[in-house]
């Protein structure tokens, strides 16, 4: 299971910029005003074939108002579930009351803490780090998130005790049932098993941890992982379910396929998209399950409308499998497992190199890459370099010439030629001269 690392610090020290650097994406909002990040934000960081779950938190500061207390509570949840903590301080300024407040929190946690002195962007400022030993933590790393300095040394240490991320060969296919509270995830497990194995209640939050259930389907064993409902982060202060989203994320990580459950009686909301994005980021096979189909009138006509709705609302996963069922009365329940198995197989699929290159050669002949400053992208060779999800590496003359629209075109041509429904795929571009 992946290690969990969280970023803690007072407002405006650059936590979100560091988070974005580590996950190599602009997922956290960055502004000069303190307090922009209020809730926890999650992402996966990968370095030297080692990956870990990363949590960004809101800025903690001294104060008695509810806003500060809520941010502090969110940070404490992240600290509790973390294996390692990055304590970010402002490398240009002296320590203040907020830094000492956070120090006391971290010392009580008994977790390993690394002090990250941000904004150290020149040699003259490197001497500033000695003042931060007053915090009482042994490891201090100077970085500049704005100028991308010092992160290699930091990541070398963070990942030094981690093992390389390897594909785990397991004949027992594992799929996680994820979604908002009270959409019928536990009922779906019981319907698949044809027995009341998991407790079901009308109240949202009945399931409070990830529950593994092994069952037999067509003579083979499968593991269904029931997870706690993934609430919006601003609604999870209750102690009894305070770790639900982190445990759900870890369930996603150890699954092969994610079944995202949507309530047909409520429709699609923005948070459903966020939940799907967790599975996409983890590279898992994806099945969208519209549950409570028994509540829908004119079902044949409704399926057409729902498919169009899903196509519009989930444009970032046009490849996702979709099923419509009712866990309550077990109608259409038979449609789920074939799609789960198909998504798993496609997530593990390996394509023949010669056929892959034929497809790309034809694609570039029909639609050459646009030129930029009298230069045009040339693709010399493409090969599949990974699975779970399938990863394709293109050897090119200059990867800087790859426009996102042309990358999308190449992905579409691959998907048109090979059955990769139900799984994300990754395209990476490498200069021919690179080793």
Coordinates of C-alpha atoms in Angstrom, one line a residue:
X1 CA 0.0 0.0 0.0
X2 CA 1.2 3.5 -0.8
X3 CA 2.7 5.6 2.0
X4 CA 0.8 8.8 2.9
X5 CA 2.6 12.1 3.2
X6 CA 0.9 15.4 4.3
X7 CA 1.9 19.0 3.9
X8 CA 1.4 21.2 7.0
X9 CA 2.2 24.9 7.6
X10 CA 0.8 28.3 8.3
X11 CA -0.8 30.4 5.6
X12 CA 1.1 31.7 2.6
X13 CA 4.3 29.7 3.0
X14 CA 3.9 28.0 -0.4
X15 CA 2.3 24.7 0.6
X16 CA 0.0 24.5 -2.5
X17 CA 2.9 25.4 -4.8
X18 CA 5.0 22.6 -3.3
X19 CA 2.0 20.2 -3.6
X20 CA 1.6 21.0 -7.3
X21 CA 5.4 20.6 -7.9
X22 CA 5.3 17.1 -6.2
X23 CA 2.3 15.8 -8.1
X24 CA 3.4 17.6 -11.3
X25 CA -0.1 19.1 -11.8
X26 CA -1.8 22.4 -10.9
X27 CA -4.4 20.8 -8.7
X28 CA -4.2 23.1 -5.8
X29 CA -5.3 26.8 -6.2
X30 CA -2.5 29.2 -5.6
X31 CA -3.0 32.9 -4.6
X32 CA -1.0 35.4 -2.6
X33 CA -3.8 35.7 0.0
X34 CA -3.6 33.4 2.9
X35 CA -6.4 30.9 3.5
X36 CA -7.1 30.0 -0.1
X37 CA -6.7 26.3 0.6
X38 CA -9.4 25.4 3.2
X39 CA -9.9 21.7 2.8
X40 CA -7.6 18.8 2.3
X41 CA -6.6 18.2 -1.3
X42 CA -5.3 14.8 -2.5
X43 CA -2.9 13.7 -5.2
X44 CA -0.3 11.0 -6.1
X45 CA 3.4 11.9 -6.3
X46 CA 5.8 9.6 -8.2
X47 CA 9.6 9.8 -8.1
X48 CA 12.1 7.2 -9.3
X49 CA 9.3 4.6 -9.7
X50 CA 8.2 5.2 -6.1
X51 CA 4.8 6.7 -5.5
X52 CA 3.0 8.0 -2.4
X53 CA -0.3 9.6 -1.6
X54 CA 0.1 13.4 -0.9
X55 CA -2.3 15.6 1.1
X56 CA -2.3 19.4 1.0
X57 CA -3.9 21.2 3.9
X58 CA -5.1 24.7 4.7
X59 CA -2.9 27.2 6.5
X60 CA -3.0 26.9 10.3
X61 CA -2.9 30.1 12.4
X62 CA -3.6 31.3 15.9
X63 CA -7.2 32.3 16.3
X64 CA -10.4 31.4 18.1
X65 CA -12.9 31.7 15.1
X66 CA -14.6 28.7 13.7
X67 CA -12.9 29.1 10.3
X68 CA -9.4 28.6 11.9
X69 CA -10.7 25.7 14.0
X70 CA -12.1 23.9 11.0
X71 CA -8.8 24.2 9.1
X72 CA -7.0 22.9 12.2
X73 CA -9.4 20.0 12.4
X74 CA -8.8 19.1 8.8
X75 CA -5.1 19.3 9.3
X76 CA -5.2 17.0 12.3
X77 CA -7.1 14.4 10.3
X78 CA -4.4 14.5 7.7
X79 CA -1.7 14.2 10.3
X80 CA -3.4 11.2 11.9
X81 CA -3.5 9.2 8.7
X82 CA 0.0 10.2 7.5
X83 CA 3.2 8.2 7.6
X84 CA 5.4 11.3 7.1
X85 CA 4.8 15.1 7.5
X86 CA 6.3 17.9 5.5
X87 CA 6.3 21.0 7.8
X88 CA 6.6 24.0 5.5
X89 CA 8.1 27.2 6.8
X90 CA 8.8 30.5 5.2
X91 CA 12.6 30.5 4.5
X92 CA 12.7 34.3 4.2
X93 CA 11.2 35.2 7.5
X94 CA 11.6 34.4 11.2
X95 CA 9.5 31.9 13.0
X96 CA 6.3 33.2 14.6
X97 CA 3.5 32.1 16.9
X98 CA 1.8 30.1 14.1
X99 CA 5.0 28.1 13.5
X100 CA 5.3 27.2 17.2
X101 CA 1.6 26.3 17.3
X102 CA 2.1 23.8 14.5
X103 CA 5.3 22.5 16.0
X104 CA 3.4 21.6 19.2
X105 CA 0.7 19.8 17.1
X106 CA 3.4 17.8 15.3
X107 CA 5.3 16.8 18.4
X108 CA 2.1 15.5 19.9
X109 CA 1.5 13.4 16.8
X110 CA 4.7 11.3 17.3
X111 CA 5.0 11.1 13.5
X112 CA 8.2 11.6 11.5
X113 CA 8.5 15.3 10.5
X114 CA 10.6 17.0 7.9
X115 CA 11.0 20.7 7.9
X116 CA 10.8 22.2 4.4
X117 CA 12.2 25.7 4.3
X118 CA 10.5 27.2 1.2
X119 CA 11.5 30.4 -0.7
X120 CA 15.3 29.6 -0.5
X121 CA 16.0 30.7 -4.0
X122 CA 19.7 31.8 -3.7
X123 CA 22.8 30.8 -1.8
X124 CA 22.7 33.8 0.5
X125 CA 19.4 32.5 1.9
X126 CA 20.6 28.9 2.6
X127 CA 22.1 30.0 5.9
X128 CA 18.6 30.9 7.0
X129 CA 17.7 27.3 7.6
X130 CA 19.8 27.0 10.8
X131 CA 17.3 29.2 12.6
X132 CA 14.6 26.5 12.0
X133 CA 16.5 23.9 14.0
X134 CA 14.9 25.7 17.0
X135 CA 11.7 23.8 16.1
X136 CA 13.3 20.6 17.3
X137 CA 13.1 18.5 14.2
X138 CA 16.3 16.8 12.8
X139 CA 15.7 17.0 9.0
X140 CA 15.5 20.4 7.3
X141 CA 15.5 20.8 3.5
X142 CA 15.8 24.2 1.7
X143 CA 13.6 24.4 -1.4
X144 CA 12.2 27.0 -3.8
X145 CA 8.8 25.9 -5.0
X146 CA 8.6 28.9 -7.3
X147 CA 11.9 28.1 -9.0
X148 CA 11.8 24.3 -8.6
X149 CA 14.9 24.1 -6.6
X150 CA 15.9 21.5 -3.9
X151 CA 13.2 19.0 -4.7
X152 CA 15.5 16.2 -5.8
X153 CA 17.2 16.1 -2.4
X154 CA 13.9 16.3 -0.6
X155 CA 12.3 13.5 -2.7
X156 CA 15.4 11.3 -2.4
X157 CA 14.9 11.4 1.4
X158 CA 11.1 11.1 1.3
X159 CA 11.2 8.0 -0.9
X160 CA 14.4 6.4 0.6
X161 CA 12.4 4.0 2.7
X162 CA 9.8 3.2 0.1
X163 CA 9.8 0.3 -2.3
X164 CA 9.4 0.7 -6.0
X165 CA 5.9 0.6 -7.3
X166 CA 5.4 -2.7 -8.9
X167 CA 2.5 -4.4 -10.7
X168 CA 1.1 -6.9 -8.3
X169 CA 0.0 -10.1 -10.0
X170 CA -3.1 -11.4 -8.2
X171 CA -5.6 -13.7 -9.8
X172 CA -8.3 -12.4 -7.5
X173 CA -9.7 -9.3 -9.2
X174 CA -10.4 -6.6 -6.7
X175 CA -12.9 -3.8 -7.4
X176 CA -13.8 -0.9 -5.2
X177 CA -17.4 0.4 -4.9
X178 CA -17.0 4.1 -4.4
X179 CA -19.4 7.1 -4.4
X180 CA -21.2 9.6 -2.3
X181 CA -23.0 8.5 0.9
X182 CA -26.3 6.7 0.6
X183 CA -26.2 6.0 -3.1
X184 CA -26.5 2.2 -2.4
X185 CA -22.9 0.9 -2.4
X186 CA -23.5 -1.6 0.4
X187 CA -26.8 -2.7 -1.1
X188 CA -25.0 -3.3 -4.4
X189 CA -22.5 -5.6 -2.6
X190 CA -25.3 -7.6 -1.0
X191 CA -27.1 -7.9 -4.4
X192 CA -23.9 -9.3 -6.0
X193 CA -23.6 -11.8 -3.1
X194 CA -27.3 -12.5 -3.0
X195 CA -27.2 -12.2 0.8
X196 CA -27.2 -9.6 3.5
X197 CA -23.4 -9.6 4.1
X198 CA -23.0 -5.8 4.6
X199 CA -25.0 -3.7 7.0
X200 CA -27.4 -1.4 5.1
X201 CA -29.1 1.6 6.5
X202 CA -31.1 4.6 5.3
X203 CA -28.8 6.9 7.1
X204 CA -25.8 8.2 5.1
X205 CA -22.5 7.0 6.7
X206 CA -23.5 3.5 7.8
X207 CA -20.3 2.1 6.2
X208 CA -17.4 3.7 8.0
X209 CA -14.4 1.8 6.7
X210 CA -13.3 -0.1 3.6
X211 CA -14.7 -3.7 3.8
X212 CA -13.4 -6.5 1.7
X213 CA -15.8 -9.2 0.7
X214 CA -14.7 -12.3 -1.3
X215 CA -17.4 -13.9 -3.5
X216 CA -17.6 -16.4 -6.3
X217 CA -18.8 -15.5 -9.8
X218 CA -18.9 -18.0 -12.7
X219 CA -16.5 -20.3 -10.8
X220 CA -13.9 -17.6 -10.0
X221 CA -13.2 -15.6 -6.9
X222 CA -13.5 -11.8 -6.8
X223 CA -13.1 -9.3 -4.0
X224 CA -15.5 -6.4 -3.7
X225 CA -14.4 -3.5 -1.5
X226 CA -17.2 -1.5 0.0
X227 CA -16.1 2.0 1.0
X228 CA -17.4 4.7 3.2
X229 CA -19.3 7.5 1.3
X230 CA -16.9 10.1 0.1
X231 CA -18.5 13.3 1.3
X232 CA -17.4 16.8 0.4
X233 CA -14.4 17.6 2.5
X234 CA -16.2 20.4 4.4
X235 CA -18.7 17.9 5.8
X236 CA -16.4 15.3 7.4
X237 CA -15.6 16.7 10.8
X238 CA -17.6 14.0 12.7
X239 CA -15.1 11.8 14.6
X240 CA -16.8 8.6 13.7
X241 CA -16.2 9.0 10.0
X242 CA -13.2 11.3 10.0
X243 CA -10.9 9.0 8.1
X244 CA -13.4 7.8 5.5
X245 CA -12.1 9.7 2.5
X246 CA -8.5 8.7 3.1
X247 CA -9.4 5.1 3.6
X248 CA -11.5 5.2 0.5
X249 CA -8.5 6.6 -1.4
X250 CA -6.4 3.7 -0.1
X251 CA -9.1 1.3 -1.2
X252 CA -8.9 2.8 -4.7
X253 CA -5.1 2.3 -4.7
X254 CA -5.3 -1.4 -4.0
X255 CA -8.2 -2.2 -6.3
X256 CA -8.0 -3.1 -10.0
X257 CA -11.3 -1.5 -11.1
X258 CA -13.4 1.2 -9.5
X259 CA -17.2 1.1 -9.7
X260 CA -18.5 4.6 -9.2
X261 CA -22.1 4.5 -8.0
X262 CA -24.5 7.3 -8.9
X263 CA -28.0 7.7 -7.5
X264 CA -30.5 7.7 -10.4
X265 CA -33.1 9.4 -8.2
X266 CA -30.8 12.4 -7.5
X267 CA -29.0 12.7 -10.8
X268 CA -25.3 13.7 -11.3
X269 CA -23.7 16.4 -9.1
X270 CA -20.3 18.0 -9.2
X271 CA -19.0 15.8 -6.4
X272 CA -19.6 12.7 -8.5
X273 CA -17.1 14.0 -11.0
X274 CA -14.5 14.6 -8.2
X275 CA -14.9 11.0 -7.1
X276 CA -14.4 9.7 -10.6
X277 CA -11.3 11.8 -10.9
X278 CA -9.7 9.9 -7.9
X279 CA -10.0 6.7 -9.9
X280 CA -8.7 8.3 -13.1
X281 CA -5.6 9.7 -11.2
X282 CA -4.9 6.2 -9.8
X283 CA -5.0 4.7 -13.3
X284 CA -7.8 2.2 -12.5
X285 CA -10.3 0.6 -14.7
X286 CA -13.6 2.4 -14.4
X287 CA -17.3 1.4 -14.5
X288 CA -20.0 4.0 -13.9
X289 CA -23.0 2.4 -12.2
X290 CA -26.3 4.2 -12.1
X291 CA -28.1 2.6 -9.2
X292 CA -31.7 2.9 -7.9
X293 CA -33.0 2.4 -11.5
X294 CA -36.3 1.2 -10.0
X295 CA -37.1 4.8 -9.1
X296 CA -37.0 5.8 -12.8
X297 CA -40.1 6.0 -15.0
X298 CA -40.1 5.1 -18.7
X299 CA -36.8 3.3 -18.3
X300 CA -36.1 2.5 -22.0
X301 CA -36.4 6.2 -22.9
X302 CA -34.6 7.2 -19.7
X303 CA -31.5 5.2 -20.6
X304 CA -31.0 7.2 -23.8
X305 CA -31.3 10.5 -21.8
X306 CA -28.9 9.2 -19.1
X307 CA -26.3 8.1 -21.6
X308 CA -26.3 11.5 -23.2
X309 CA -26.2 13.1 -19.7
X310 CA -23.2 11.0 -18.7
X311 CA -21.5 11.7 -22.0
X312 CA -21.8 15.5 -21.3
X313 CA -21.0 15.4 -17.6
X314 CA -18.1 12.9 -17.7
X315 CA -16.3 14.2 -20.9
X316 CA -13.0 13.5 -19.2
X317 CA -13.8 9.7 -19.1
X318 CA -15.5 9.0 -22.5
X319 CA -14.1 5.5 -22.3
X320 CA -15.9 4.5 -19.1
X321 CA -18.3 1.6 -19.0
X322 CA -21.8 2.4 -17.9
X323 CA -24.5 0.1 -16.4
X324 CA -28.0 0.8 -15.1
X325 CA -29.3 -1.3 -12.3
X326 CA -31.3 -1.5 -9.1
X327 CA -29.4 -3.1 -6.2
X328 CA -32.6 -3.0 -4.1
X329 CA -34.7 -5.4 -6.3
X330 CA -31.7 -6.9 -8.1
X331 CA -32.9 -5.8 -11.5
X332 CA -30.2 -5.7 -14.2
X333 CA -27.6 -6.7 -11.5
X334 CA -26.2 -9.2 -14.0
X335 CA -24.9 -6.3 -16.2
X336 CA -22.2 -5.2 -13.7
X337 CA -19.7 -8.0 -13.4
X338 CA -19.1 -8.5 -17.2
X339 CA -18.2 -4.8 -17.4
X340 CA -15.9 -5.0 -14.4
X341 CA -14.0 -7.9 -15.9
X342 CA -13.8 -6.2 -19.3
X343 CA -12.4 -3.0 -17.7
X344 CA -9.9 -5.1 -15.8
X345 CA -8.7 -6.9 -18.9
X346 CA -8.4 -3.7 -20.9
X347 CA -6.5 -2.0 -18.0
X348 CA -4.0 -4.9 -18.2
X349 CA -4.0 -5.1 -22.0
X350 CA -0.7 -5.3 -24.0
X351 CA -0.7 -4.3 -27.6
X352 CA 1.5 -5.8 -30.4
X353 CA 4.2 -3.3 -31.2
X354 CA 4.0 -3.7 -35.0
X355 CA 0.2 -3.2 -35.0
X356 CA 0.6 -0.2 -32.8
X357 CA 3.1 1.4 -35.1
X358 CA 0.9 0.7 -38.1
X359 CA -1.9 2.6 -36.5
X360 CA 0.3 5.6 -35.6
X361 CA 1.9 5.7 -39.1
X362 CA -1.5 5.8 -40.7
X363 CA -2.7 8.4 -38.2
X364 CA 0.2 10.8 -38.9
X365 CA -0.2 10.2 -42.7
X366 CA -3.8 11.2 -42.6
X367 CA -3.4 14.1 -40.3
X368 CA 0.3 15.3 -39.9
X369 CA 1.1 17.3 -36.8
X370 CA 0.9 21.1 -37.2
X371 CA 4.1 23.0 -37.6
X372 CA 5.5 25.4 -35.1
X373 CA 8.2 28.0 -36.0
X374 CA 9.0 26.0 -39.1
X375 CA 9.4 22.8 -37.1
X376 CA 7.1 19.8 -37.3
X377 CA 6.7 16.9 -34.9
X378 CA 8.1 13.6 -36.2
X379 CA 7.2 10.3 -34.6
X380 CA 9.8 7.7 -35.2
X381 CA 8.6 4.8 -33.2
X382 CA 6.0 4.0 -30.5
X383 CA 6.0 1.1 -28.0
X384 CA 3.9 0.1 -25.0
X385 CA 5.9 0.6 -21.9
X386 CA 3.5 -0.3 -19.1
X387 CA 0.1 -1.5 -18.1
X388 CA -2.4 -0.7 -15.3
X389 CA -3.1 1.6 -17.1
X390 CA -1.6 1.0 -20.6
X391 CA 1.2 3.4 -21.2
X392 CA 2.6 4.2 -24.6
X393 CA 6.0 5.9 -25.2
X394 CA 6.5 7.9 -28.4
X395 CA 10.1 8.4 -29.7
X396 CA 10.0 11.8 -31.4
X397 CA 12.3 14.5 -32.8
X398 CA 11.2 17.2 -30.3
X399 CA 8.7 16.5 -27.5
X400 CA 8.2 20.2 -27.1
X401 CA 6.3 20.2 -30.4
X402 CA 3.5 18.0 -29.0
X403 CA 0.3 20.0 -28.8
X404 CA -2.4 18.7 -26.4
X405 CA -4.9 18.6 -29.3
X406 CA -2.6 16.4 -31.3
X407 CA -1.9 14.1 -28.3
X408 CA -5.7 13.7 -27.9
X409 CA -5.9 12.9 -31.6
X410 CA -3.3 10.1 -31.2
X411 CA -5.1 8.7 -28.2
X412 CA -8.4 8.7 -30.1
X413 CA -6.8 6.8 -33.0
X414 CA -5.4 4.2 -30.6
X415 CA -8.8 3.8 -29.0
X416 CA -10.5 3.5 -32.4
X417 CA -8.1 0.7 -33.3
X418 CA -7.9 -1.3 -30.1
X419 CA -10.6 -2.0 -27.5
X420 CA -9.4 0.0 -24.5
X421 CA -12.9 0.9 -23.1
X422 CA -13.1 1.1 -19.4
X423 CA -9.5 2.1 -18.8
X424 CA -7.5 5.4 -19.0
X425 CA -4.3 5.3 -21.1
X426 CA -1.1 7.3 -20.8
X427 CA 0.9 8.8 -23.6
X428 CA 4.4 10.0 -23.0
X429 CA 6.8 11.5 -25.5
X430 CA 10.6 11.1 -25.5
X431 CA 13.2 12.7 -27.7
X432 CA 15.1 10.3 -29.8
X433 CA 18.4 11.6 -28.4
X434 CA 17.3 11.0 -24.8
X435 CA 18.5 7.9 -23.1

